[in-house]
CSV table of C-alpha atoms and ligand atoms in Angstrom, one decimal:
chain,number,residue,atom,x,y,z
A,1,MET,CA,-4.5,26.5,-21.9
A,2,ASP,CA,-3.6,22.7,-23.3
A,3,ILE,CA,-0.8,20.8,-22.6
A,4,ASP,CA,1.3,22.4,-25.4
A,5,ASP,CA,0.9,26.2,-23.2
A,6,ALA,CA,2.3,24.6,-20.2
A,7,ILE,CA,5.3,25.9,-18.9
A,8,ASN,CA,5.9,24.6,-15.5
A,9,PHE,CA,4.4,21.8,-12.8
A,10,GLU,CA,1.7,24.5,-11.7
A,11,ASP,CA,-0.1,24.4,-15.2
A,12,LEU,CA,0.3,20.5,-15.3
A,13,ARG,CA,-1.5,20.4,-11.8
A,14,LEU,CA,-4.3,22.9,-13.2
A,15,LEU,CA,-4.6,20.9,-16.4
A,16,ALA,CA,-4.9,17.8,-14.9
A,17,LYS,CA,-7.2,19.1,-12.1
A,18,ARG,CA,-9.6,20.2,-14.6
A,19,ARG,CA,-9.7,16.8,-16.4
A,20,LEU,CA,-10.1,14.6,-13.5
A,21,PRO,CA,-13.1,14.1,-10.9
A,22,LYS,CA,-12.3,15.3,-7.3
A,23,ILE,CA,-12.4,12.1,-5.9
A,24,CYS,CA,-9.4,11.4,-8.1
A,25,TYR,CA,-7.5,14.8,-8.1
A,26,ASP,CA,-7.8,14.6,-4.3
A,27,PHE,CA,-6.2,11.3,-4.6
A,28,ILE,CA,-3.3,12.3,-6.3
A,29,GLU,CA,-2.8,15.9,-4.5
A,30,GLY,CA,-3.6,14.8,-1.0
A,31,GLY,CA,-1.4,14.3,1.9
A,32,ALA,CA,-1.9,12.9,5.6
A,33,ASP,CA,-3.6,14.4,8.4
A,34,ASP,CA,-3.1,18.1,8.3
A,35,GLU,CA,-1.1,18.0,5.2
A,36,ILE,CA,1.8,19.9,6.9
A,37,GLY,CA,4.1,17.7,5.1
A,38,LEU,CA,3.0,18.9,1.4
A,39,ASP,CA,3.8,22.5,2.3
A,40,ARG,CA,7.0,21.4,4.3
A,41,ASN,CA,8.2,19.3,1.3
A,42,GLN,CA,8.5,22.2,-0.7
A,43,GLN,CA,9.4,24.9,1.7
A,44,ALA,CA,12.3,23.0,2.4
A,45,PHE,CA,13.6,23.2,-1.1
A,46,ARG,CA,13.1,27.0,-0.7
A,47,ASP,CA,14.8,27.8,2.5
A,48,LEU,CA,18.2,26.5,0.6
A,49,PRO,CA,19.0,29.3,-1.8
A,50,LEU,CA,21.4,28.8,-4.5
A,51,ILE,CA,24.5,31.0,-4.5
A,52,PRO,CA,25.6,31.7,-7.9
A,53,ARG,CA,29.2,31.5,-9.1
A,54,TYR,CA,29.8,33.4,-12.1
A,55,LEU,CA,32.8,34.1,-15.2
A,56,VAL,CA,32.3,30.1,-15.8
A,57,ASN,CA,32.2,29.2,-18.9
A,58,VAL,CA,28.6,27.6,-19.2
A,59,ASP,CA,27.8,27.6,-23.0
A,60,LYS,CA,27.5,24.0,-23.1
A,61,ARG,CA,25.6,22.1,-20.2
A,62,ASP,CA,26.1,18.7,-19.7
A,63,LEU,CA,22.6,17.0,-18.0
A,64,THR,CA,23.6,13.1,-18.2
A,65,LYS,CA,23.9,11.2,-15.5
A,66,GLU,CA,25.7,7.9,-15.1
A,67,LEU,CA,23.5,5.4,-12.7
A,68,PHE,CA,24.4,2.2,-11.5
A,69,GLY,CA,26.6,1.6,-14.5
A,70,ARG,CA,24.1,3.3,-17.1
A,71,LYS,CA,23.9,6.3,-18.6
A,72,TYR,CA,21.0,8.1,-18.7
A,73,ASP,CA,20.0,11.7,-20.4
A,74,LEU,CA,19.1,13.3,-17.2
A,75,PRO,CA,19.6,13.1,-13.2
A,76,TYR,CA,16.0,12.7,-12.7
A,77,GLY,CA,13.6,9.3,-13.0
A,78,ILE,CA,10.2,8.6,-12.5
A,79,SER,CA,9.0,7.6,-9.0
A,80,PRO,CA,6.4,4.7,-8.6
A,81,THR,CA,2.6,6.1,-8.4
A,82,GLY,CA,0.0,3.8,-8.4
A,83,LEU,CA,-3.3,3.7,-9.9
A,84,ALA,CA,-2.0,5.7,-12.8
A,85,GLY,CA,-4.9,4.0,-15.4
A,86,MET,CA,-7.4,5.6,-13.3
A,87,PHE,CA,-6.4,9.2,-14.3
A,88,ARG,CA,-5.3,8.1,-17.8
A,89,VAL,CA,-6.1,4.8,-19.4
A,90,GLY,CA,-3.1,2.9,-20.2
A,91,GLY,CA,-1.0,5.8,-18.2
A,92,ASP,CA,1.4,3.3,-16.8
A,93,MET,CA,2.8,2.4,-19.8
A,94,MET,CA,2.7,6.0,-21.2
A,95,LEU,CA,5.0,7.0,-18.3
A,96,ALA,CA,7.3,4.0,-19.6
A,97,GLN,CA,7.2,5.1,-23.0
A,98,ALA,CA,8.2,8.7,-21.6
A,99,ALA,CA,11.2,7.7,-19.5
A,100,ARG,CA,12.3,5.5,-22.3
A,101,ASP,CA,12.2,8.4,-25.0
A,102,ALA,CA,13.7,11.1,-22.6
A,103,ASN,CA,16.2,7.6,-21.5
A,104,ILE,CA,15.7,8.3,-18.0
A,105,PRO,CA,14.5,5.6,-15.5
A,106,PHE,CA,10.9,4.6,-14.8
A,107,VAL,CA,9.6,2.7,-11.6
A,108,MET,CA,6.5,0.8,-11.9
A,109,SER,CA,4.2,1.0,-8.9
A,110,GLY,CA,2.9,-2.1,-6.8
A,111,SER,CA,0.2,-0.9,-7.3
A,112,SER,CA,0.0,-0.3,-11.0
A,113,THR,CA,-2.5,-0.7,-13.5
A,114,ALA,CA,-0.5,-2.1,-16.0
A,115,SER,CA,1.9,-5.7,-15.6
A,116,ILE,CA,5.5,-6.4,-15.2
A,117,GLU,CA,5.4,-8.4,-18.0
A,118,ASP,CA,4.0,-5.3,-20.1
A,119,LEU,CA,7.0,-2.8,-18.8
A,120,GLY,CA,9.6,-5.9,-19.7
A,121,LYS,CA,8.4,-5.6,-23.1
A,122,LEU,CA,8.3,-1.8,-23.7
A,123,ALA,CA,11.1,-1.1,-21.6
A,124,PRO,CA,13.4,-3.2,-19.9
A,125,GLU,CA,16.2,-1.3,-20.0
A,126,HIS,CA,14.5,1.7,-18.4
A,127,GLY,CA,11.6,0.1,-16.1
A,128,TRP,CA,12.6,-0.7,-12.7
A,129,TYR,CA,9.6,-2.5,-10.1
A,130,GLN,CA,8.7,-1.3,-6.6
A,131,LEU,CA,7.4,-4.2,-4.6
A,132,TYR,CA,4.7,-3.7,-2.2
A,133,ALA,CA,5.6,-6.9,-0.3
A,134,ALA,CA,2.6,-9.4,0.2
A,135,ARG,CA,1.4,-11.1,3.6
A,136,ASP,CA,2.1,-14.3,1.6
A,137,LYS,CA,5.5,-14.5,1.0
A,138,SER,CA,5.4,-16.6,-1.6
A,139,VAL,CA,3.7,-13.6,-3.7
A,140,SER,CA,6.3,-11.5,-3.0
A,141,GLU,CA,8.9,-14.0,-4.0
A,142,ASP,CA,6.7,-14.8,-7.5
A,143,MET,CA,6.5,-11.0,-8.5
A,144,ILE,CA,10.3,-10.9,-7.9
A,145,ARG,CA,10.9,-13.9,-10.3
A,146,ARG,CA,8.4,-12.3,-12.8
A,147,ALA,CA,10.7,-8.9,-12.6
A,148,ASP,CA,13.6,-10.8,-13.1
A,149,ALA,CA,12.4,-13.0,-15.7
A,150,ALA,CA,11.0,-9.6,-17.8
A,151,GLY,CA,14.3,-8.4,-17.1
A,152,LEU,CA,13.9,-5.2,-15.3
A,153,GLY,CA,17.1,-3.3,-13.9
A,154,ALA,CA,16.2,-2.7,-10.5
A,155,LEU,CA,13.7,-3.8,-7.5
A,156,VAL,CA,12.4,-1.0,-5.4
A,157,LEU,CA,11.2,-2.0,-1.9
A,158,THR,CA,8.9,0.4,-0.6
A,159,VAL,CA,9.7,0.6,3.5
A,160,ASP,CA,7.5,3.5,4.5
A,161,VAL,CA,4.1,2.0,4.4
A,162,PRO,CA,4.2,0.1,7.9
A,163,VAL,CA,0.6,0.9,8.3
A,164,HIS,CA,-2.0,2.6,5.9
A,165,SER,CA,-1.8,6.5,6.4
A,166,ASN,CA,-4.9,8.8,7.6
A,167,ARG,CA,-5.8,10.7,4.2
A,168,GLU,CA,-8.6,13.0,4.8
A,169,ARG,CA,-9.6,13.7,1.7
A,170,ASN,CA,-10.1,10.0,0.6
A,171,VAL,CA,-11.9,9.6,3.8
A,172,ARG,CA,-14.3,12.1,2.5
A,173,ASN,CA,-14.5,11.5,-0.7
A,174,ARG,CA,-15.0,7.5,0.5
A,175,PHE,CA,-11.8,6.5,-1.8
A,176,GLY,CA,-11.3,2.9,-1.1
A,177,ARG,CA,-12.1,-0.4,-0.2
A,178,PRO,CA,-15.1,-1.5,-0.6
A,179,VAL,CA,-16.1,1.1,-3.4
A,180,ARG,CA,-19.0,3.2,-2.0
A,181,LEU,CA,-19.3,6.3,-3.8
A,182,SER,CA,-21.4,8.9,-3.1
A,183,LEU,CA,-24.5,10.3,-4.9
A,184,ALA,CA,-22.3,13.7,-4.8
A,185,THR,CA,-19.1,12.0,-6.1
A,186,LYS,CA,-20.9,10.4,-8.6
A,187,LEU,CA,-22.7,13.3,-9.8
A,188,ASP,CA,-19.1,15.0,-10.0
A,189,ALA,CA,-17.9,12.9,-12.1
A,190,LEU,CA,-20.5,13.5,-14.7
A,191,SER,CA,-18.9,17.0,-15.1
A,192,TYR,CA,-15.8,15.3,-16.4
A,193,PRO,CA,-17.1,14.1,-19.7
A,194,GLY,CA,-13.3,13.2,-21.2
A,195,TRP,CA,-12.3,11.2,-18.2
A,196,LEU,CA,-15.8,9.6,-17.9
A,197,TYR,CA,-15.9,8.6,-21.4
A,198,GLU,CA,-12.3,7.0,-21.0
A,199,TYR,CA,-13.1,5.4,-17.8
A,200,LEU,CA,-16.2,3.9,-18.6
A,201,LYS,CA,-14.6,2.5,-22.2
A,202,GLY,CA,-11.5,1.1,-20.3
A,203,GLY,CA,-13.6,-0.5,-17.4
A,204,LEU,CA,-12.6,-0.8,-13.9
A,205,PRO,CA,-8.6,-0.3,-13.5
A,206,MET,CA,-7.1,-3.9,-12.9
A,207,PHE,CA,-4.1,-4.6,-10.6
A,208,PRO,CA,-2.5,-7.0,-13.4
A,209,ASN,CA,0.3,-7.9,-11.3
A,210,TRP,CA,-1.6,-9.7,-8.0
A,211,LEU,CA,-4.1,-11.0,-10.7
A,212,PRO,CA,-2.2,-14.4,-10.8
A,213,TYR,CA,-2.3,-14.8,-7.0
A,214,ALA,CA,-6.1,-13.4,-6.3
A,215,GLY,CA,-7.8,-16.9,-7.6
A,216,GLU,CA,-9.1,-18.3,-11.2
A,217,GLY,CA,-11.1,-15.6,-12.9
A,218,ALA,CA,-11.1,-13.1,-10.4
A,219,ASP,CA,-12.4,-9.6,-11.4
A,220,ALA,CA,-10.8,-6.2,-11.1
A,221,ASP,CA,-12.6,-5.8,-8.1
A,222,GLU,CA,-11.7,-9.1,-6.6
A,223,VAL,CA,-8.1,-8.5,-7.3
A,224,ALA,CA,-8.2,-5.1,-5.6
A,225,ASP,CA,-9.5,-6.8,-2.6
A,226,PHE,CA,-7.0,-9.4,-2.6
A,227,MET,CA,-4.4,-6.8,-2.8
A,228,ALA,CA,-5.7,-4.6,0.4
A,229,SER,CA,-5.5,-8.2,2.4
A,230,MET,CA,-2.3,-8.8,1.2
A,231,THR,CA,-0.6,-5.4,1.8
A,232,THR,CA,1.0,-3.7,4.8
A,233,PRO,CA,2.4,-6.6,6.3
A,234,PRO,CA,5.0,-6.8,9.3
A,235,LEU,CA,8.0,-5.9,7.4
A,236,THR,CA,11.2,-6.1,9.0
A,237,TRP,CA,14.9,-6.0,8.2
A,238,ASP,CA,15.0,-10.0,7.8
A,239,ASP,CA,12.8,-9.7,4.9
A,240,VAL,CA,15.0,-7.0,3.3
A,241,ALA,CA,17.7,-9.4,3.5
A,242,ARG,CA,15.6,-12.3,1.9
A,243,PHE,CA,14.8,-9.9,-1.0
A,244,ARG,CA,18.2,-8.5,-1.3
A,245,GLU,CA,19.3,-12.6,-1.2
A,246,ILE,CA,16.7,-13.7,-3.9
A,247,TRP,CA,16.9,-10.8,-6.6
A,248,PRO,CA,19.8,-10.3,-8.8
A,249,ARG,CA,20.1,-6.9,-9.9
A,250,LYS,CA,20.0,-3.6,-8.2
A,251,PHE,CA,18.4,-3.4,-4.9
A,252,ILE,CA,17.0,-0.3,-3.8
A,253,LEU,CA,15.2,0.5,-0.3
A,254,LYS,CA,12.4,3.5,-0.7
A,255,GLY,CA,11.3,5.7,2.1
A,256,ILE,CA,14.6,5.8,4.4
A,257,MET,CA,14.3,8.7,6.2
A,258,HIS,CA,17.0,8.0,9.0
A,259,PRO,CA,21.2,7.5,9.1
A,260,ASP,CA,21.2,4.7,10.7
A,261,ASP,CA,18.7,2.9,8.5
A,262,ALA,CA,20.9,3.8,5.5
A,263,ILE,CA,23.7,2.4,7.3
A,264,LYS,CA,21.9,-0.8,8.3
A,265,ALA,CA,20.5,-1.0,4.4
A,266,ALA,CA,24.4,-0.5,3.1
A,267,GLU,CA,25.3,-3.7,5.7
A,268,LEU,CA,22.4,-5.9,4.1
A,269,GLY,CA,24.0,-5.2,0.7
A,270,CYS,CA,21.5,-2.6,-0.9
A,271,ASP,CA,23.2,-0.9,-3.9
A,272,GLY,CA,20.9,2.5,-3.0
A,273,ILE,CA,18.3,4.1,-1.1
A,274,VAL,CA,15.6,6.8,-2.3
A,275,VAL,CA,15.4,9.2,0.9
A,276,SER,CA,12.0,10.0,0.4
A,277,ASN,CA,8.6,10.8,2.4
A,278,HIS,CA,6.2,9.2,-0.1
A,279,GLY,CA,5.4,12.4,-1.0
A,280,ALA,CA,3.9,13.7,2.1
A,281,ARG,CA,1.4,10.8,2.0
A,282,GLN,CA,2.3,8.7,5.1
A,283,LEU,CA,3.8,10.5,8.1
A,284,ASP,CA,3.2,14.0,8.4
A,285,ARG,CA,5.2,15.0,10.8
A,286,ALA,CA,8.2,13.6,9.0
A,287,PRO,CA,10.7,16.2,7.6
A,288,ALA,CA,11.1,17.0,4.2
A,289,SER,CA,13.7,14.6,2.5
A,290,ILE,CA,15.7,17.4,1.7
A,291,GLU,CA,16.2,18.1,5.1
A,292,VAL,CA,17.5,14.9,6.5
A,293,LEU,CA,19.6,14.0,3.2
A,294,PRO,CA,22.9,15.9,3.9
A,295,ALA,CA,22.9,13.4,7.2
A,296,ILE,CA,22.2,10.4,5.3
A,297,ALA,CA,24.8,11.2,2.7
A,298,ALA,CA,27.6,12.1,5.1
A,299,ALA,CA,26.7,8.5,7.0
A,300,VAL,CA,26.4,6.5,3.8
A,301,GLY,CA,27.4,8.7,0.1
A,302,ASN,CA,30.6,6.4,-0.1
A,303,ARG,CA,28.9,3.1,0.3
A,304,MET,CA,25.7,3.0,-1.6
A,305,THR,CA,23.6,5.1,-4.2
A,306,ILE,CA,21.8,7.9,-2.7
A,307,MET,CA,18.2,9.0,-4.5
A,308,LEU,CA,16.0,11.2,-3.4
A,309,ASP,CA,11.9,12.0,-3.9
A,310,SER,CA,9.2,13.9,-2.4
A,311,GLY,CA,8.7,17.9,-3.2
A,312,ILE,CA,10.3,18.4,-6.5
A,313,ARG,CA,8.6,20.9,-8.5
A,314,ARG,CA,11.3,22.8,-10.1
A,315,GLY,CA,14.6,22.5,-11.7
A,316,SER,CA,16.4,24.2,-9.0
A,317,ASP,CA,14.9,21.9,-6.6
A,318,ILE,CA,16.8,19.0,-8.4
A,319,ALA,CA,20.1,21.1,-8.5
A,320,THR,CA,19.6,21.5,-4.7
A,321,ALA,CA,19.1,17.6,-3.9
A,322,LEU,CA,22.2,17.0,-6.1
A,323,CYS,CA,24.3,19.8,-4.6
A,324,LEU,CA,23.3,18.3,-1.1
A,325,GLY,CA,24.8,14.6,-1.9
A,326,ALA,CA,21.8,13.0,-3.9
A,327,ASP,CA,23.4,11.2,-6.7
A,328,PHE,CA,20.1,11.1,-8.3
A,329,VAL,CA,16.2,12.4,-7.8
A,330,PHE,CA,12.9,11.1,-8.8
A,331,VAL,CA,9.6,13.1,-8.9
A,332,GLY,CA,5.9,11.6,-8.4
A,333,ARG,CA,3.4,14.2,-9.1
A,334,ALA,CA,5.0,15.9,-11.6
A,335,THR,CA,5.0,13.3,-14.5
A,336,LEU,CA,1.1,11.7,-13.2
A,337,TYR,CA,-0.1,14.9,-13.9
A,338,GLY,CA,1.8,15.3,-16.8
A,339,VAL,CA,0.3,12.0,-18.4
A,340,THR,CA,-3.2,13.0,-16.8
A,341,ALA,CA,-3.3,15.9,-18.7
A,342,GLY,CA,-2.1,14.8,-21.9
A,343,GLY,CA,-1.0,11.1,-22.3
A,344,THR,CA,2.4,10.5,-23.3
A,345,ALA,CA,2.9,13.8,-24.7
A,346,GLY,CA,1.7,15.2,-21.3
A,347,ALA,CA,4.6,13.2,-19.5
A,348,THR,CA,7.1,14.2,-21.8
A,349,LYS,CA,6.2,17.6,-21.3
A,350,ALA,CA,6.8,17.2,-17.5
A,351,ILE,CA,10.1,16.1,-17.8
A,352,GLU,CA,11.0,18.4,-20.7
A,353,ILE,CA,9.7,21.4,-18.5
A,354,LEU,CA,11.9,19.9,-15.2
A,355,ARG,CA,15.1,19.6,-17.7
A,356,ARG,CA,14.8,23.0,-19.4
A,357,GLU,CA,14.5,24.5,-15.6
A,358,LEU,CA,17.2,22.4,-14.5
A,359,ASP,CA,19.5,23.4,-17.6
A,360,LEU,CA,18.8,27.1,-16.9
A,361,VAL,CA,19.6,26.9,-13.0
A,362,MET,CA,23.1,25.4,-14.1
A,363,GLY,CA,23.6,28.1,-16.0
A,364,GLN,CA,22.7,30.6,-13.5
A,365,ILE,CA,24.8,29.0,-10.7
A,366,GLY,CA,28.0,28.5,-13.3
A,367,VAL,CA,28.3,24.6,-13.5
A,368,ALA,CA,28.5,23.0,-17.0
A,369,ASP,CA,28.2,19.4,-15.8
A,370,LEU,CA,26.1,18.0,-12.9
A,371,ALA,CA,29.4,16.5,-10.9
A,372,SER,CA,30.5,20.2,-10.6
A,373,LEU,CA,27.2,20.4,-8.0
A,374,ASN,CA,28.1,20.6,-4.4
A,375,GLU,CA,27.7,21.7,-1.1
A,376,SER,CA,29.2,25.2,-1.5
A,377,PHE,CA,26.3,26.3,-3.9
A,378,ILE,CA,24.0,26.0,-0.7
A,379,PHE,CA,23.4,29.3,1.2
A,380,LYS,CA,23.7,28.6,4.6
A,381,GLY,CA,22.9,32.1,6.0
B,1,FNR,C1,2.9,7.6,-5.0
B,1,FNR,N1,3.8,7.0,-4.1
B,1,FNR,C2,4.4,5.7,-4.1
B,1,FNR,N2,5.0,5.0,-3.7
B,1,FNR,C3,5.4,4.0,-3.7
B,1,FNR,O1,6.4,3.5,-3.2
B,1,FNR,N3,4.6,3.0,-4.2
B,1,FNR,C4,2.9,3.6,-4.9
B,1,FNR,O2,2.5,2.6,-5.5
B,1,FNR,C5,2.8,4.8,-4.7
B,1,FNR,N4,1.7,5.6,-4.9
B,1,FNR,C6,1.6,6.9,-5.2
B,1,FNR,C7,0.3,7.5,-5.9
B,1,FNR,C8,0.6,8.7,-6.0
B,1,FNR,C9,-0.8,9.3,-6.7
B,1,FNR,C10,1.5,9.8,-5.6
B,1,FNR,C11,1.2,11.1,-5.6
B,1,FNR,C12,2.5,8.9,-4.9
B,1,FNR,C13,4.9,8.1,-3.7
B,1,FNR,C14,5.6,8.0,-4.9
B,1,FNR,O3,6.5,7.0,-5.3
B,1,FNR,C15,6.8,9.5,-4.4
B,1,FNR,O4,7.5,9.3,-3.2
B,1,FNR,C16,6.3,10.8,-4.2
B,1,FNR,O5,5.1,10.9,-5.6
B,1,FNR,C17,7.3,11.6,-4.4
B,1,FNR,O6,6.8,13.0,-4.2
B,1,FNR,P1,6.2,14.3,-5.5
B,1,FNR,O7,7.6,14.1,-6.2
B,1,FNR,O8,5.0,13.7,-5.9
B,1,FNR,O9,6.0,15.3,-4.0
C-alpha cells in the first residue's frame, strides 16, 4: 500500500508507522500513563450514534464554514503538532501548504521545526500560531510580536501542559533531553532507510522560533535545551489577561475542559477555546473532549467560538462534534500521519479522506449544510 491507496485514518497510521523508527512512531501515537485516554477519546465518539433523517434533499452538500469572519472550505483544521520535521523533513510547511490548498486553518506548534516567519510567507491567511509560554516573559512577548508581524490570524495559547506528563513509551525509548539513545534504538533506526536518509541529510531538527533567544550561535541541541529550560512555567489567568491585551487579533485558549474555565476565558475577552485533552497526551484520566463539550457549549456557546480536538478519526466524529455544539474541529494525528507517510500529498490525502467521510455522513443523516447539524441527530438511548 502507498499513500494513493490509503482510504482511511488507519491506513495513514500504518503507512506512517512503516516509515518511522519506533522511537518516533511511539512519540506520535503514545498517550500518558496507561493510555486509557487514547481509547476513551475514540470510544466516546462511538458511544454517540447518529440518528439518520430521511426524505430530505441532500443532493448537494455544503461543507463550507465561517470561522472568525473568514470562510473556510471545511469545518476542520490542523492542530499544532510539535517536531513534525523529525518525521518528515519540512513537515511543518508541508502541513501549512496542504491547509492553504484545502482552504482550512493550520496551527503552527510552539515546538515547531519551522519558523513563524516561514509560515507568514507561505500561508498568512491560513496560519495561526500556538504559544507555549516561556519562563522568561519577554520571550513569549517577542514571539507574539513576531506572529503579529508575520500577519498570522490567531494566537492559540496552550494551557494544558502545567507540568510534563508521564508518557511511558517515551521513557522506555529514552525520547527526551538530553538525547541518550540506546543501542537498540539506533539499530531500529537503521531498519528505516527512507527516514534515515532524509534525517541525516536534513540534520537534527531545529526549533527556529526559539533560536533568537538561545544565545549567539546556538546549535540545534542547545536550542532544544533552552526551550526545555523555558517551558512549563507557572501559567495563570493573569498571563491569559496579559497575552490577550498584547495580541491584536483572535485569541484562543487550547485545552479547556471545564465550563467554569470556559466562562473565565470569555470574561477575559478570549475569542475562542479549543476543548481538548491534548490527544490524551497529558492527563490520562481526563474525560474525552466530546464528553465535556455539551456542558461547555451550554455555558459559553453564545459568547465565544467553541472548537474541539482529540480523538477525531472519521468524518462522523466531526459531524458528532458539530452536532453537540462545536463550531469547528481540529485534527492532530490524522494530518501528521498523512504528512509523515506522503509529504504534502499525504497531508492533503488526510484532509481529503475526512472531507469525503463527512460529506457522506451528512448525506446519510439528511443534512445538506453544516448549520443544520444539531443535538437532535445524537441518539441518547
Ligand atoms: C501534539 N499536540 C500538541 N498540542 C499543542 O498545543 N502543542 C504541541 O506542540 C503539540 N504537539 C503534539 C505533537 C504530537 C505528535 C501530537 C500527536 C499531538 C496535541 C495536538 O495539538 C492535538 O490536541 C491532538 O493531537 C488532538 O488529538 P488527535 O487528533 O491526535 O487525536
